[in-house]
Structure formats: structure tokens, C-alpha cells
JSON list of C-alpha atoms in Angstrom, two decimals:
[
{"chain": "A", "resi": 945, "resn": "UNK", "atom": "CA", "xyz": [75.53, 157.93, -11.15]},
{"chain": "A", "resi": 946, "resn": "UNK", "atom": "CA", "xyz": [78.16, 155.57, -10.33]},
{"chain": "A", "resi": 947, "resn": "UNK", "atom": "CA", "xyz": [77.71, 151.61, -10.49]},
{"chain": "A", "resi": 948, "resn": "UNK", "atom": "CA", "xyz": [77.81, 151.93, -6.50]},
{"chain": "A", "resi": 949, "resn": "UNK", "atom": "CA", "xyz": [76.04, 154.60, -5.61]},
{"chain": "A", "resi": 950, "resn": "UNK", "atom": "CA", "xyz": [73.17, 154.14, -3.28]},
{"chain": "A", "resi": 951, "resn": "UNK", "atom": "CA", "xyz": [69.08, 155.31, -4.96]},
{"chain": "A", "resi": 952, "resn": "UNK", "atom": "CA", "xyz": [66.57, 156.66, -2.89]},
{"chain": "A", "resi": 953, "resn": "UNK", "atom": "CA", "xyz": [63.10, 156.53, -4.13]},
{"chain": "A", "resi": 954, "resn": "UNK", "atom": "CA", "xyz": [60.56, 159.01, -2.85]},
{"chain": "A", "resi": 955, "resn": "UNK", "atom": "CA", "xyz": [57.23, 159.48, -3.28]},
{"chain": "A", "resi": 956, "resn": "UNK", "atom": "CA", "xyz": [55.47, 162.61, -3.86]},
{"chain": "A", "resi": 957, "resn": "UNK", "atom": "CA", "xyz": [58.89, 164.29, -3.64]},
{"chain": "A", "resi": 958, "resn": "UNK", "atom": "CA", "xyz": [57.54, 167.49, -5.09]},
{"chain": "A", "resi": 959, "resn": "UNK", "atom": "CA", "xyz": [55.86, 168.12, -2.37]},
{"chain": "A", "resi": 960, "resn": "UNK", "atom": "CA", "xyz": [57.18, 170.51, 0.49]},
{"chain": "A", "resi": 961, "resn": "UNK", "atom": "CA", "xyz": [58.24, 168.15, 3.06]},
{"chain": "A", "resi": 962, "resn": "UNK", "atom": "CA", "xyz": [58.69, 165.58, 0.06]},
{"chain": "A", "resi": 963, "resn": "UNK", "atom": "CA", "xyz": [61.21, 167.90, -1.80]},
{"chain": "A", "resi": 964, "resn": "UNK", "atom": "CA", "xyz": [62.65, 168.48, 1.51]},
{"chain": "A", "resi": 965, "resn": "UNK", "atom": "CA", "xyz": [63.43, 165.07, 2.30]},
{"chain": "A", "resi": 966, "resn": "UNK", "atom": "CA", "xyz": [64.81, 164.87, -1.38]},
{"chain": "A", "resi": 967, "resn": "UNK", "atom": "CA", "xyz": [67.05, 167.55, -0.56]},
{"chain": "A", "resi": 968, "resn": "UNK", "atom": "CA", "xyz": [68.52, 166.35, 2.10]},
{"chain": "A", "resi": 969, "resn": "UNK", "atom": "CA", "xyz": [69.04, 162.64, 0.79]},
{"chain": "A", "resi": 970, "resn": "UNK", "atom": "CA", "xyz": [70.35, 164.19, -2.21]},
{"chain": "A", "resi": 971, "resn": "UNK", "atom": "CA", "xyz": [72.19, 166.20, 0.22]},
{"chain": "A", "resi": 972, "resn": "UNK", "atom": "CA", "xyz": [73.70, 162.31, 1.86]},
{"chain": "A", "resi": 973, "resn": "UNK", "atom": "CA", "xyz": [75.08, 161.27, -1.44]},
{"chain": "A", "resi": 974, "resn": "UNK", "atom": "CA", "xyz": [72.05, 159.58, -2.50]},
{"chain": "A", "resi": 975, "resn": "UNK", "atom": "CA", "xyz": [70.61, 159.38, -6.08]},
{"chain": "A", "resi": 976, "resn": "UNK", "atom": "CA", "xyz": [67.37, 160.14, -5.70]},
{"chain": "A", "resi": 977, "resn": "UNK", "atom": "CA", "xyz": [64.21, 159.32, -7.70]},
{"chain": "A", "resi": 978, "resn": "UNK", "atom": "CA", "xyz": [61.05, 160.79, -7.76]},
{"chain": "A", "resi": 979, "resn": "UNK", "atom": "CA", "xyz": [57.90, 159.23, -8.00]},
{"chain": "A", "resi": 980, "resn": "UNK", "atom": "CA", "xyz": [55.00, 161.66, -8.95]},
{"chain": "A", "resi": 981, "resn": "UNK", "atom": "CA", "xyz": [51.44, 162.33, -10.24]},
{"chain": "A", "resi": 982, "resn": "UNK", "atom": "CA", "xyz": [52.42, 165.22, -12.02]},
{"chain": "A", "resi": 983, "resn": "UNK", "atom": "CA", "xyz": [55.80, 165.83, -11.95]},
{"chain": "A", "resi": 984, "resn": "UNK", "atom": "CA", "xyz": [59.45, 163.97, -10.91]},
{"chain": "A", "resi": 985, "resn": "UNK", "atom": "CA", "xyz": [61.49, 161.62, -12.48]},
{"chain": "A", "resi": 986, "resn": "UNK", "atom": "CA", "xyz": [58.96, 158.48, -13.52]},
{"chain": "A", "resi": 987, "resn": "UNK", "atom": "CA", "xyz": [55.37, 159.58, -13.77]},
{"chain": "A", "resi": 988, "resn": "UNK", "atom": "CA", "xyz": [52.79, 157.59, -11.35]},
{"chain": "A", "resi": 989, "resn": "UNK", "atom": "CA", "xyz": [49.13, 157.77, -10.44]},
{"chain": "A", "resi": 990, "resn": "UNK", "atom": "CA", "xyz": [49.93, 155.67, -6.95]},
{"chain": "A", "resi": 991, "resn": "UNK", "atom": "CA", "xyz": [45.73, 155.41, -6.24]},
{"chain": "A", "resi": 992, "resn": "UNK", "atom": "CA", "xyz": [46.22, 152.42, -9.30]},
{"chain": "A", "resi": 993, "resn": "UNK", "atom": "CA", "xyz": [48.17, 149.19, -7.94]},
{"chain": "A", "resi": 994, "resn": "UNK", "atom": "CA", "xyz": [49.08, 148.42, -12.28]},
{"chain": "A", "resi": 995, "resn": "UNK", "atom": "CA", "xyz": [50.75, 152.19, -12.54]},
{"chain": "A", "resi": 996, "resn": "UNK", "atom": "CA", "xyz": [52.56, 151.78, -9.18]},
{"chain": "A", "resi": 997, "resn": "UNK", "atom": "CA", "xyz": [53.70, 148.43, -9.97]},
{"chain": "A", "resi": 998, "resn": "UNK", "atom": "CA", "xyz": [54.98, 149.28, -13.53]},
{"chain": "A", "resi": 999, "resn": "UNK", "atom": "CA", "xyz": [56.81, 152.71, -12.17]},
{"chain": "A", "resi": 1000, "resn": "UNK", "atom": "CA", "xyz": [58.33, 150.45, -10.37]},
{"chain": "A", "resi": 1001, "resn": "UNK", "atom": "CA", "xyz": [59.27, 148.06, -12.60]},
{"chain": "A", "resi": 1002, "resn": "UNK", "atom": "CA", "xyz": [60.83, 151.31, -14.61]},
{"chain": "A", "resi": 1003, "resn": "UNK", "atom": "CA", "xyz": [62.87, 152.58, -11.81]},
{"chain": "A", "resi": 1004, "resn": "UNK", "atom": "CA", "xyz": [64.46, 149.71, -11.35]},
{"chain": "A", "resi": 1005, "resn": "UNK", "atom": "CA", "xyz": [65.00, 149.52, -15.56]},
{"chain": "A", "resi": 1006, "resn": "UNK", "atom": "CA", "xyz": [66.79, 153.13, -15.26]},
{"chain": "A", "resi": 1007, "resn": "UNK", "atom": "CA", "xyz": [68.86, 153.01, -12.13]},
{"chain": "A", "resi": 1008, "resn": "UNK", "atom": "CA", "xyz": [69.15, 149.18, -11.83]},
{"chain": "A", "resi": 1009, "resn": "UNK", "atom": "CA", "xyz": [68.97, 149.22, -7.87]},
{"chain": "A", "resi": 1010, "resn": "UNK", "atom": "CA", "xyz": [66.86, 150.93, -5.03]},
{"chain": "A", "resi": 1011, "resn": "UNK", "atom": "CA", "xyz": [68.14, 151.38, -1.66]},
{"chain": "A", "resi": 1012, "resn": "UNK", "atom": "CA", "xyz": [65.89, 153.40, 0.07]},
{"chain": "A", "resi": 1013, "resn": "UNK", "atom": "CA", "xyz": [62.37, 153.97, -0.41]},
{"chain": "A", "resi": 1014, "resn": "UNK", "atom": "CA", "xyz": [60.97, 156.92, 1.23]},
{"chain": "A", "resi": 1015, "resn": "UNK", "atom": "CA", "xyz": [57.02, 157.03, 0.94]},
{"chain": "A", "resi": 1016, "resn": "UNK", "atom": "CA", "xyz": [55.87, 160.86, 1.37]},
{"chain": "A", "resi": 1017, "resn": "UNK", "atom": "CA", "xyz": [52.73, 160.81, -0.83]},
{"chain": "A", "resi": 1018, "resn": "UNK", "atom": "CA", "xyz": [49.48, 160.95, 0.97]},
{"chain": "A", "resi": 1019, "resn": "UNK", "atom": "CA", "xyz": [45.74, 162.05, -0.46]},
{"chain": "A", "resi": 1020, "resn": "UNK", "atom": "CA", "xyz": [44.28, 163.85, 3.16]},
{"chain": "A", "resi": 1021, "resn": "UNK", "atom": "CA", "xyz": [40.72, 165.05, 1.26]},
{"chain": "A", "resi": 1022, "resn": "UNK", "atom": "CA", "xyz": [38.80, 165.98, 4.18]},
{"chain": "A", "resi": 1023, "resn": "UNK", "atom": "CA", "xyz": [35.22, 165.65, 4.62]},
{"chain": "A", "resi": 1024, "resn": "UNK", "atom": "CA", "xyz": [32.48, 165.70, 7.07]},
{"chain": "A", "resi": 1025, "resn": "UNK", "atom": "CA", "xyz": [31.52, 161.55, 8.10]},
{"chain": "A", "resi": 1026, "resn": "UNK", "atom": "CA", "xyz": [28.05, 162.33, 6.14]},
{"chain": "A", "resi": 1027, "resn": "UNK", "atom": "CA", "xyz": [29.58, 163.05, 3.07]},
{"chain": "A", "resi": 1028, "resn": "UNK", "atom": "CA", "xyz": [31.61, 160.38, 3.24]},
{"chain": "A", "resi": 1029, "resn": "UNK", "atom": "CA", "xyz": [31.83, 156.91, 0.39]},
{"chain": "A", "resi": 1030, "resn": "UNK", "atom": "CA", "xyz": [33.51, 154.14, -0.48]},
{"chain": "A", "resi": 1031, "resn": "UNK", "atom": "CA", "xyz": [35.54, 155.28, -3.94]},
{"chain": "A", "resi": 1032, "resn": "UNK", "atom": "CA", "xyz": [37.07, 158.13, -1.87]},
{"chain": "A", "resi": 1033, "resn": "UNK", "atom": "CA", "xyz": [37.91, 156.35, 1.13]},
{"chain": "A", "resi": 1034, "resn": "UNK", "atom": "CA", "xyz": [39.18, 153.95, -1.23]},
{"chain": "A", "resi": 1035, "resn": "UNK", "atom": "CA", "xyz": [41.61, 156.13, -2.93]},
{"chain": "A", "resi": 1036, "resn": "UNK", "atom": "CA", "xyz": [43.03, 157.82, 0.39]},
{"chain": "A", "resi": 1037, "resn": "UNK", "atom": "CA", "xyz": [43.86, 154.27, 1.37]},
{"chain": "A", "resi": 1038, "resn": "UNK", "atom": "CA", "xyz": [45.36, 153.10, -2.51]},
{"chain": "A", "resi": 1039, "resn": "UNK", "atom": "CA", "xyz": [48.03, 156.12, -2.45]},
{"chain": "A", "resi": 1040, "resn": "UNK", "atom": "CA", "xyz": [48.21, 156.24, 1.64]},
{"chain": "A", "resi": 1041, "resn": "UNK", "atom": "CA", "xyz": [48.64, 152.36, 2.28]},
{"chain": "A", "resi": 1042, "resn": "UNK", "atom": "CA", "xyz": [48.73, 150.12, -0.79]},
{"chain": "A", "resi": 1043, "resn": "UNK", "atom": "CA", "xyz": [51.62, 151.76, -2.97]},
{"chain": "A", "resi": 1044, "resn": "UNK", "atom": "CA", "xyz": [54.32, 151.60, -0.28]},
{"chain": "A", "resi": 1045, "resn": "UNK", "atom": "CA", "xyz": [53.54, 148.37, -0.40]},
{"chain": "A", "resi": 1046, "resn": "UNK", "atom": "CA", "xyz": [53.55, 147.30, -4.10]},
{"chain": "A", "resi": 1047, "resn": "UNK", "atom": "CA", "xyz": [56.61, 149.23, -4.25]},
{"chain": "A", "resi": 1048, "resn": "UNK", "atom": "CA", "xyz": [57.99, 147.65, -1.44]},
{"chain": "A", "resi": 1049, "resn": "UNK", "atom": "CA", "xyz": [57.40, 144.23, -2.58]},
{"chain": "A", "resi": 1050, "resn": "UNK", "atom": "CA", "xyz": [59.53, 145.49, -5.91]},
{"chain": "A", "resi": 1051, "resn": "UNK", "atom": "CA", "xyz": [62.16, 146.71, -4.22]},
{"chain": "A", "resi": 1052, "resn": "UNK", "atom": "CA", "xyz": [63.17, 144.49, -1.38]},
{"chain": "A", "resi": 1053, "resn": "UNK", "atom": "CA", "xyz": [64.48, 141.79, -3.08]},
{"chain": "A", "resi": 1054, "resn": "UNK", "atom": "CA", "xyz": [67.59, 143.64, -4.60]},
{"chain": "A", "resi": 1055, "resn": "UNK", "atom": "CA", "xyz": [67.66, 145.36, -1.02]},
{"chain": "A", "resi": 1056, "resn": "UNK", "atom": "CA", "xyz": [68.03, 141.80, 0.70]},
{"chain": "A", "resi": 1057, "resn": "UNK", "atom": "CA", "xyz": [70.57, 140.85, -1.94]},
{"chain": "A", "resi": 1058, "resn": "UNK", "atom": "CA", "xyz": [72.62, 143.53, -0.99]},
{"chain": "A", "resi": 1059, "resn": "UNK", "atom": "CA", "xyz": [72.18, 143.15, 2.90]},
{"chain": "A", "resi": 1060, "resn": "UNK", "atom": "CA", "xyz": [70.99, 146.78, 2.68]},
{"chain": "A", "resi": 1061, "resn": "UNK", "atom": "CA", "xyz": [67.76, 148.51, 2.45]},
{"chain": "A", "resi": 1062, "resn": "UNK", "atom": "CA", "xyz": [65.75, 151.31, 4.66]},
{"chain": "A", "resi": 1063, "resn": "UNK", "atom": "CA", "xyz": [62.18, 151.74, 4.14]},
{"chain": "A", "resi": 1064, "resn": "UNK", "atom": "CA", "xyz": [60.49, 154.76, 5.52]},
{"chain": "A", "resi": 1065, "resn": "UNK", "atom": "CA", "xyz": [56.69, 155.76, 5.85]},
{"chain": "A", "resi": 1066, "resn": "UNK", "atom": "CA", "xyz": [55.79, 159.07, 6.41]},
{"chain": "A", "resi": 1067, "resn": "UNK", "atom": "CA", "xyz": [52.86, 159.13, 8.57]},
{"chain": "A", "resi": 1068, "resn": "UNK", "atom": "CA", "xyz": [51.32, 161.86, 10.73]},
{"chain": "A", "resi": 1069, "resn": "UNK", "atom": "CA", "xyz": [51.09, 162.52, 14.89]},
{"chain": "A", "resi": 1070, "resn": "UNK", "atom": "CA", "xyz": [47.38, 163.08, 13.80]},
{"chain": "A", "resi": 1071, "resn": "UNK", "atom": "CA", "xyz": [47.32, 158.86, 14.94]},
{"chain": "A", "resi": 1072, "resn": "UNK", "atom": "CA", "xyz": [47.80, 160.15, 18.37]},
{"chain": "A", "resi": 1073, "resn": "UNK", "atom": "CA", "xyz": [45.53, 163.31, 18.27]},
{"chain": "A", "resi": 1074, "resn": "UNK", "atom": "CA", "xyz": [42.78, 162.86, 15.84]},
{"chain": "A", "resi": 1075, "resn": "UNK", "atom": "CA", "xyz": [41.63, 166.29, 14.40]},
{"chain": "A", "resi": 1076, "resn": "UNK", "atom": "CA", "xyz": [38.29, 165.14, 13.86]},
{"chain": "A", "resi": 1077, "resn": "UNK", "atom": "CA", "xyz": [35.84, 163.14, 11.45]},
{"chain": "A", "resi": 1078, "resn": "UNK", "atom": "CA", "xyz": [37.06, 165.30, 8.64]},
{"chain": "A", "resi": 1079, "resn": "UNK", "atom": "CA", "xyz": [40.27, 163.07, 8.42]},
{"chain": "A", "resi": 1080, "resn": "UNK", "atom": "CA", "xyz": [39.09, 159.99, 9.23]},
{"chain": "A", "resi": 1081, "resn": "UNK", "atom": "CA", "xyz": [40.31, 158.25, 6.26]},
{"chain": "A", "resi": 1082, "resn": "UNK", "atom": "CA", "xyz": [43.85, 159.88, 6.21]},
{"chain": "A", "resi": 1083, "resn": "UNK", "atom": "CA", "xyz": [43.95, 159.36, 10.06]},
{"chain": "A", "resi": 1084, "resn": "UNK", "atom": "CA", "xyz": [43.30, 155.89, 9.75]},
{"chain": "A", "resi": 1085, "resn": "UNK", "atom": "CA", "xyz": [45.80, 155.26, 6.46]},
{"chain": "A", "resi": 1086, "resn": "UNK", "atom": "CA", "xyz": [48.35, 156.60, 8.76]},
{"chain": "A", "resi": 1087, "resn": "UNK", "atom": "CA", "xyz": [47.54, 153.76, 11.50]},
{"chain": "A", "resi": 1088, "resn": "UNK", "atom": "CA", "xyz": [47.50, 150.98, 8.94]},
{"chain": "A", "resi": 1089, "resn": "UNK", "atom": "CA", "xyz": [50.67, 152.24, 7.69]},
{"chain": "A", "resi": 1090, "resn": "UNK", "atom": "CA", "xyz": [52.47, 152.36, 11.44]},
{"chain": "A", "resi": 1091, "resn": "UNK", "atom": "CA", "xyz": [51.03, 148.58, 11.71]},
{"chain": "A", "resi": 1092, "resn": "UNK", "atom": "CA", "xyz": [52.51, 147.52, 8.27]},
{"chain": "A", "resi": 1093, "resn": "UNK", "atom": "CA", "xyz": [55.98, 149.08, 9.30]},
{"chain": "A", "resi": 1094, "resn": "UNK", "atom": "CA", "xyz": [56.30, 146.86, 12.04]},
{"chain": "A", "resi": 1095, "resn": "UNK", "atom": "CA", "xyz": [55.17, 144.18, 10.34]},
{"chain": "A", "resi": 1096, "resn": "UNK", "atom": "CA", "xyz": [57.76, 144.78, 7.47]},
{"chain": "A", "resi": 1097, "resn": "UNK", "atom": "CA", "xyz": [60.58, 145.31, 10.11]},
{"chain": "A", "resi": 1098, "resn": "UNK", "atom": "CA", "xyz": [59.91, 141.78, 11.83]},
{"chain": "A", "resi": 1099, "resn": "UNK", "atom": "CA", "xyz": [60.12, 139.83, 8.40]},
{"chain": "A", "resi": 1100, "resn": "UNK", "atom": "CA", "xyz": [62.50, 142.27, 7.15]},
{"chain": "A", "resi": 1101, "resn": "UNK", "atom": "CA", "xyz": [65.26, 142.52, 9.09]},
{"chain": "A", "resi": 1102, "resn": "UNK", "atom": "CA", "xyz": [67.21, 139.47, 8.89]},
{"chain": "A", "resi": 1103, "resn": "UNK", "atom": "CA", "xyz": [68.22, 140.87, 5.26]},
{"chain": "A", "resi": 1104, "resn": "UNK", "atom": "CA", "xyz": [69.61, 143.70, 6.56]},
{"chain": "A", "resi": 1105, "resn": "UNK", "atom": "CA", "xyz": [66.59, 146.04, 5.83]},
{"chain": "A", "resi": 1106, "resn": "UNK", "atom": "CA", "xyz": [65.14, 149.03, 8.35]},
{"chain": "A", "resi": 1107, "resn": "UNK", "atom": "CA", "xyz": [61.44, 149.87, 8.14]},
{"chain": "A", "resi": 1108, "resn": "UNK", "atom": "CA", "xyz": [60.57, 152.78, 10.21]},
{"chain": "A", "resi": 1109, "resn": "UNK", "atom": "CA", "xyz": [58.46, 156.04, 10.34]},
{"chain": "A", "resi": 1110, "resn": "UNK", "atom": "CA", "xyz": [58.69, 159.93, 10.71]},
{"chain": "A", "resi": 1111, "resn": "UNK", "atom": "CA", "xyz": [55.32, 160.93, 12.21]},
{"chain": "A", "resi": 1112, "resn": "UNK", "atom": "CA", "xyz": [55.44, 165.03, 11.39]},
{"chain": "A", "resi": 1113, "resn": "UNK", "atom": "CA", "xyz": [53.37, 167.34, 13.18]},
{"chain": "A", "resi": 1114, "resn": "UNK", "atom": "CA", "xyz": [50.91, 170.26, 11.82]},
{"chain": "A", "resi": 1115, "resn": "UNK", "atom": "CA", "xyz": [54.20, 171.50, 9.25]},
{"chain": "A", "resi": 1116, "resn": "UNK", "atom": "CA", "xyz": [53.68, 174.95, 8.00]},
{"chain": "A", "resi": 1117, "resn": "UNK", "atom": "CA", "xyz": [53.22, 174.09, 4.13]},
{"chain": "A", "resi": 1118, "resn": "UNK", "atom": "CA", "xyz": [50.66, 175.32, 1.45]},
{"chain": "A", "resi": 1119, "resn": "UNK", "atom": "CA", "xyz": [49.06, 171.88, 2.01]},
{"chain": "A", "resi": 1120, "resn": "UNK", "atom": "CA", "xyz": [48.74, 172.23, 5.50]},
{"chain": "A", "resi": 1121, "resn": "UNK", "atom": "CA", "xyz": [47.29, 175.51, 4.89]},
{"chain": "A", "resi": 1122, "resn": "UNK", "atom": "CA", "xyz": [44.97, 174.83, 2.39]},
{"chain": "A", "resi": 1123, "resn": "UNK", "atom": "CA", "xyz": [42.91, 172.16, 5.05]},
{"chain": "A", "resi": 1124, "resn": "UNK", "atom": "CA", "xyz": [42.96, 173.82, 8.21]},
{"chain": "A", "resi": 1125, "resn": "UNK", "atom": "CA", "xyz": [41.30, 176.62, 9.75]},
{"chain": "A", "resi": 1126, "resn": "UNK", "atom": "CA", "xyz": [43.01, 180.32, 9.94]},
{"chain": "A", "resi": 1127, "resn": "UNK", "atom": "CA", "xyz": [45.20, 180.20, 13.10]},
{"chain": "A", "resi": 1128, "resn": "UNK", "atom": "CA", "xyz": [45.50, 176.38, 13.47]},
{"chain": "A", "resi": 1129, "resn": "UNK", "atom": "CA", "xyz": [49.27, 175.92, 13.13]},
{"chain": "A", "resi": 1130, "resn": "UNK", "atom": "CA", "xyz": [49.47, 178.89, 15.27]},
{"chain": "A", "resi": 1131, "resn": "UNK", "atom": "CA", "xyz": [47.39, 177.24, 18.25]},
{"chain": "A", "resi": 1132, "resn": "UNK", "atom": "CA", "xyz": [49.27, 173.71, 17.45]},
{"chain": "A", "resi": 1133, "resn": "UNK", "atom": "CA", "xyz": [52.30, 176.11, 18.31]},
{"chain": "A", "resi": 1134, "resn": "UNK", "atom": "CA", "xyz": [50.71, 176.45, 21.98]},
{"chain": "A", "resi": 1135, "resn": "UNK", "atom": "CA", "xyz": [50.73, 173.18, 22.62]},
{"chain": "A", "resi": 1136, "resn": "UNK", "atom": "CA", "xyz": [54.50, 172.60, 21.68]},
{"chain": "A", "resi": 1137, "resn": "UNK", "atom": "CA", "xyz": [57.66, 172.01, 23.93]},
{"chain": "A", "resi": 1138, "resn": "UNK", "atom": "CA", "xyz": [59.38, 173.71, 21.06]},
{"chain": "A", "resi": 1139, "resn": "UNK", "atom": "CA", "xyz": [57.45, 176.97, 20.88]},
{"chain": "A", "resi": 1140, "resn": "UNK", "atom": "CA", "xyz": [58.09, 177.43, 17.05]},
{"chain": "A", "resi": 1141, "resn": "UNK", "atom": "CA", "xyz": [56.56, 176.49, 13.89]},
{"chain": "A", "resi": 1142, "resn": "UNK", "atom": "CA", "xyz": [57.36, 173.23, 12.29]},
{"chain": "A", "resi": 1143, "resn": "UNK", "atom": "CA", "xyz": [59.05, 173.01, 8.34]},
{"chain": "A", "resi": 1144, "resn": "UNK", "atom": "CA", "xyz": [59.81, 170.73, 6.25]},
{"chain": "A", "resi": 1145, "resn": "UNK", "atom": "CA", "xyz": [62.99, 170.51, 6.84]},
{"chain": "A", "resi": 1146, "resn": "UNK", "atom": "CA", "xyz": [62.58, 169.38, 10.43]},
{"chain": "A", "resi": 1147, "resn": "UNK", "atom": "CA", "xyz": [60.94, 165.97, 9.52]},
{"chain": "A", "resi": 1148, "resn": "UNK", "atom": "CA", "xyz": [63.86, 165.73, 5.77]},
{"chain": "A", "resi": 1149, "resn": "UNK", "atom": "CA", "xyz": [66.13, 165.61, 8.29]},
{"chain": "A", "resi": 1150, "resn": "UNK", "atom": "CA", "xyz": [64.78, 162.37, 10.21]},
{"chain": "A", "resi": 1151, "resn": "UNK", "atom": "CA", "xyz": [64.03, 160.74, 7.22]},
{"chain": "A", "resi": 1152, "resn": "UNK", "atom": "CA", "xyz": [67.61, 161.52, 5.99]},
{"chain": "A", "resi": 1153, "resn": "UNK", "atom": "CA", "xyz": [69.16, 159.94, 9.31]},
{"chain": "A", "resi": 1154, "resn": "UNK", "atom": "CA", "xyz": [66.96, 156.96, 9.40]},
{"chain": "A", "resi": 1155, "resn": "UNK", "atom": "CA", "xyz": [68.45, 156.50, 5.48]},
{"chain": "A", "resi": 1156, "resn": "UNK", "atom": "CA", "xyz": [71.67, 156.49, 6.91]},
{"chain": "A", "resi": 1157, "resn": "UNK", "atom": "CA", "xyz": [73.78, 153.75, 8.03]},
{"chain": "A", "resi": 1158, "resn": "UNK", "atom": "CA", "xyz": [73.96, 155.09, 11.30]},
{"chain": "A", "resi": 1159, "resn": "UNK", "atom": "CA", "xyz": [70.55, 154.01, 12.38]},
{"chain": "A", "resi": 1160, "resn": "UNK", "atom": "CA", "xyz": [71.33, 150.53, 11.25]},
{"chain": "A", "resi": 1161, "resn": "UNK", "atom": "CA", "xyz": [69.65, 149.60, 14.71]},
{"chain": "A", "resi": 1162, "resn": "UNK", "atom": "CA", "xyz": [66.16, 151.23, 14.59]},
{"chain": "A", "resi": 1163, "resn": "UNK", "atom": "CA", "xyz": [63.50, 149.26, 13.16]},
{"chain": "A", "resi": 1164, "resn": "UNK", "atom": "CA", "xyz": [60.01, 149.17, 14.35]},
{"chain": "A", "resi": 1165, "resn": "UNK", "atom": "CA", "xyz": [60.24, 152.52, 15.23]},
{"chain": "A", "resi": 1166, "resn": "UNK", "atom": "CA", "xyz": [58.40, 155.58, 14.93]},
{"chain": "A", "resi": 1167, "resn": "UNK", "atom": "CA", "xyz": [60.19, 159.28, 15.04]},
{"chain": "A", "resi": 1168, "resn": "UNK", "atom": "CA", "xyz": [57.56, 161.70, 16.12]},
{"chain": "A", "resi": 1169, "resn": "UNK", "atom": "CA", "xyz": [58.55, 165.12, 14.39]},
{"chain": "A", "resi": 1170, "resn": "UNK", "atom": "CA", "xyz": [56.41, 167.86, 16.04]},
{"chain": "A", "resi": 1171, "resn": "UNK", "atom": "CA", "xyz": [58.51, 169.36, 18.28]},
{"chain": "A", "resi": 1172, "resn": "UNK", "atom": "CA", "xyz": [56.96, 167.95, 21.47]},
{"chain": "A", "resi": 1173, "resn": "UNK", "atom": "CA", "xyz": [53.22, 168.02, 21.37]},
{"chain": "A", "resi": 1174, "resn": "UNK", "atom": "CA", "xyz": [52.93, 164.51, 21.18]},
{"chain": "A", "resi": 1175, "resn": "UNK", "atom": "CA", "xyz": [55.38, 162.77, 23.79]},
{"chain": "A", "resi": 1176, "resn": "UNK", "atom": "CA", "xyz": [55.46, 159.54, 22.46]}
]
């Protein structure tokens, strides 16, 4: 890594969209990072605000600088509204909503010293068209992470930093599998513009262009990624 060259952090980059979007950064002439549970560059358990706040601290130890910060990780746990409590609810909302923000609060000082910095959440179309009860905490992580973005863009901004969102649709991935019903990505098919599928790569690819300097305009904003079901 040269002296100059730009780091991307991302979270839960071993993931399939998350190794996507690390792919594709990597792909951009970034130096990317990976934050993960069980596997990446720097180890994390992002549920506990100490362990997210020391990875941090570590990144910026071994690569001195962070210029993007892409946060992919997300606990979805589904469960019927009986069933339920406060410690998991909790935890969807630690990893969901509180480490992009410990890590953000690490990271955007160097960003704003170098009049450079993109932030990027990925949240989920689900904000628009709930599933159901069964993801009511990871539907309503994803709307407290759209509010924070904006939030972060207004006081952000004047230090040359971008906060914005890629809100995927149903993306055909093991994960996506694993939590929904035979034949669901098929029907969310039916109710696409774009009569096909969605993959990972679809939503690396926004994250990689909001990275980029080319969107040096969007803030604020939120990229819906599912191919038209959701006209936003």
C-alpha cells in the first residue's frame, strides 16, 4: 500500500454482497479492510460498542488512514412479535445501527482532515415494503440507519465527506435463502421492472460509485438497488 493510497473499510465483507462490494472497491484502486466476526482482516464482534471501538482504533494503527467506510454487516434474526425480547432486539440494533456509528465517529476526523471521506450504509428496500413482524427489528435498524445518514450528511459535509445509502432488494444469496420461504425471490421477481434476479454484484457496484469521486455531489441520498420494485 502506498503512503497515498485511498482505504476502504467494510463491514461484514465476507459476506456475499459484502465480498462483492469488496471486490469491486478493490477493483477502484482501493485498499480495502475487512471488518469481521469470524473472518477478514481485524477481527470484531460489532453487537459490543468496546470491540468496535478498539477494531477501530487498530485499523487506523495498521493502515494509518480510512477513506471510506462501507457498513454491510447486519444481524436480520427473524421472529414472530410473540417471541420477541429486549437482548435480541438489542443486538440487531448494536451491529445494525450503533457500530457504523462508533466507527464513524473514529474515522471522520482523518476524513475531514483530508477534505475527503464517503460513508455508506447498506440498508434494505424492506423500509418501504415491510415483509412482516418477523423482521421488525432489522426493518426498523434499517430506518434508524436511513435517518442517521442524513443526519451525518448535514453535519458532514462541509469537510468534504458523503454519507449515503444502497437500499438492495430481496438479492439471491445463501442468506437471503436461508430466511425466506421457497419461491420468495422468485415472486419478488414478479413484481420487478427488471424481470431478473438480483446479485450481489448489482448493489457492489453502487456502493463502488458512491466511493468514487464522481459522486462528490450525492449526500443524503438513498440508491434503491432492486431493480424497480420499489420506485423511490
Amino acid at each position: 500500500m502506498t503512503s497515498e493510497q485511498r482505504v476502504a473499510v467494510v463491514t461484514g465483507g465476507t459476506g456475499a454482497i459484502g465480498s462483492a462490494i469488496v471486490t469491486a472497491l478493490d477493483t477502484a484502486g482501493y485498499r480495502t479492510v475487512v471488518l469481521g466476526r469470524r473472518g477478514g482482516d481485524i477481527l470484531a464482534d460489532l453487537a459490543s460498542e468496546s470491540a468496535t471501538k478498539r477494531a477501530a482504533a487498530e485499523v487506523l494503527d495498521r493502515y494509518g488512514r480510512v477513506d471510506v467506510l462501507v457498513h454491510c454487516a447486519a444481524v436480520i434474526d427473524p421472529m414472530p412479535l410473540s417471541e420477541l425480547d429486549a437482548g435480541r432486539w438489542r443486538t440487531v440494533q448494536a451491529v445494525n445501527v450503533e457500530a457504523p456509528l462508533w466507527l464513524a465517529q473514529a474515522f471522520t476526523p482523518g476524513m475531514a482532515e483530508r477534505k475527503f471521506g464517503r460513508i455508506v450504509f447498506v440498508a434494505s428496500d424492506t423500509l418501504w415494503s415491510p415483509p412482516g413482524a418477523r423482521f421488525l427489528p432489522y426493518v426498523a435498524s434499517k430506518g434508524a440507519m436511513i435517518g442517521i445518514m442524513r443526519t451525518l450528511a448535514v453535519d458532514l459535509g462541509a469537510d468534504g465527506i458523503a454519507v449515503t445509502a444502497v437500499a438492495p432488494g430481496l438479492t439471491d444469496t445463501p442468506i437471503a435463502r436461508s430466511v425466506n420461504d421457497p419461491g420468495q425471490i422468485e415472486a419478488v421477481v414478479a413484481t420487478q421492472a427488471m424481470k431478473r434476479a438480483l446479485v450481489p454484484e448489482d448493489s457492489a457496484n453502487a456502493v463502488a460509485f458512491l466511493a468514487s469521486d464522481g459522486a462528490e455531489a450525492l449526500t443524503g441520498q438513498v440508491l434503491v438497488v432492486d431493480g424497480g420494485s420499489t420506485m423511490r
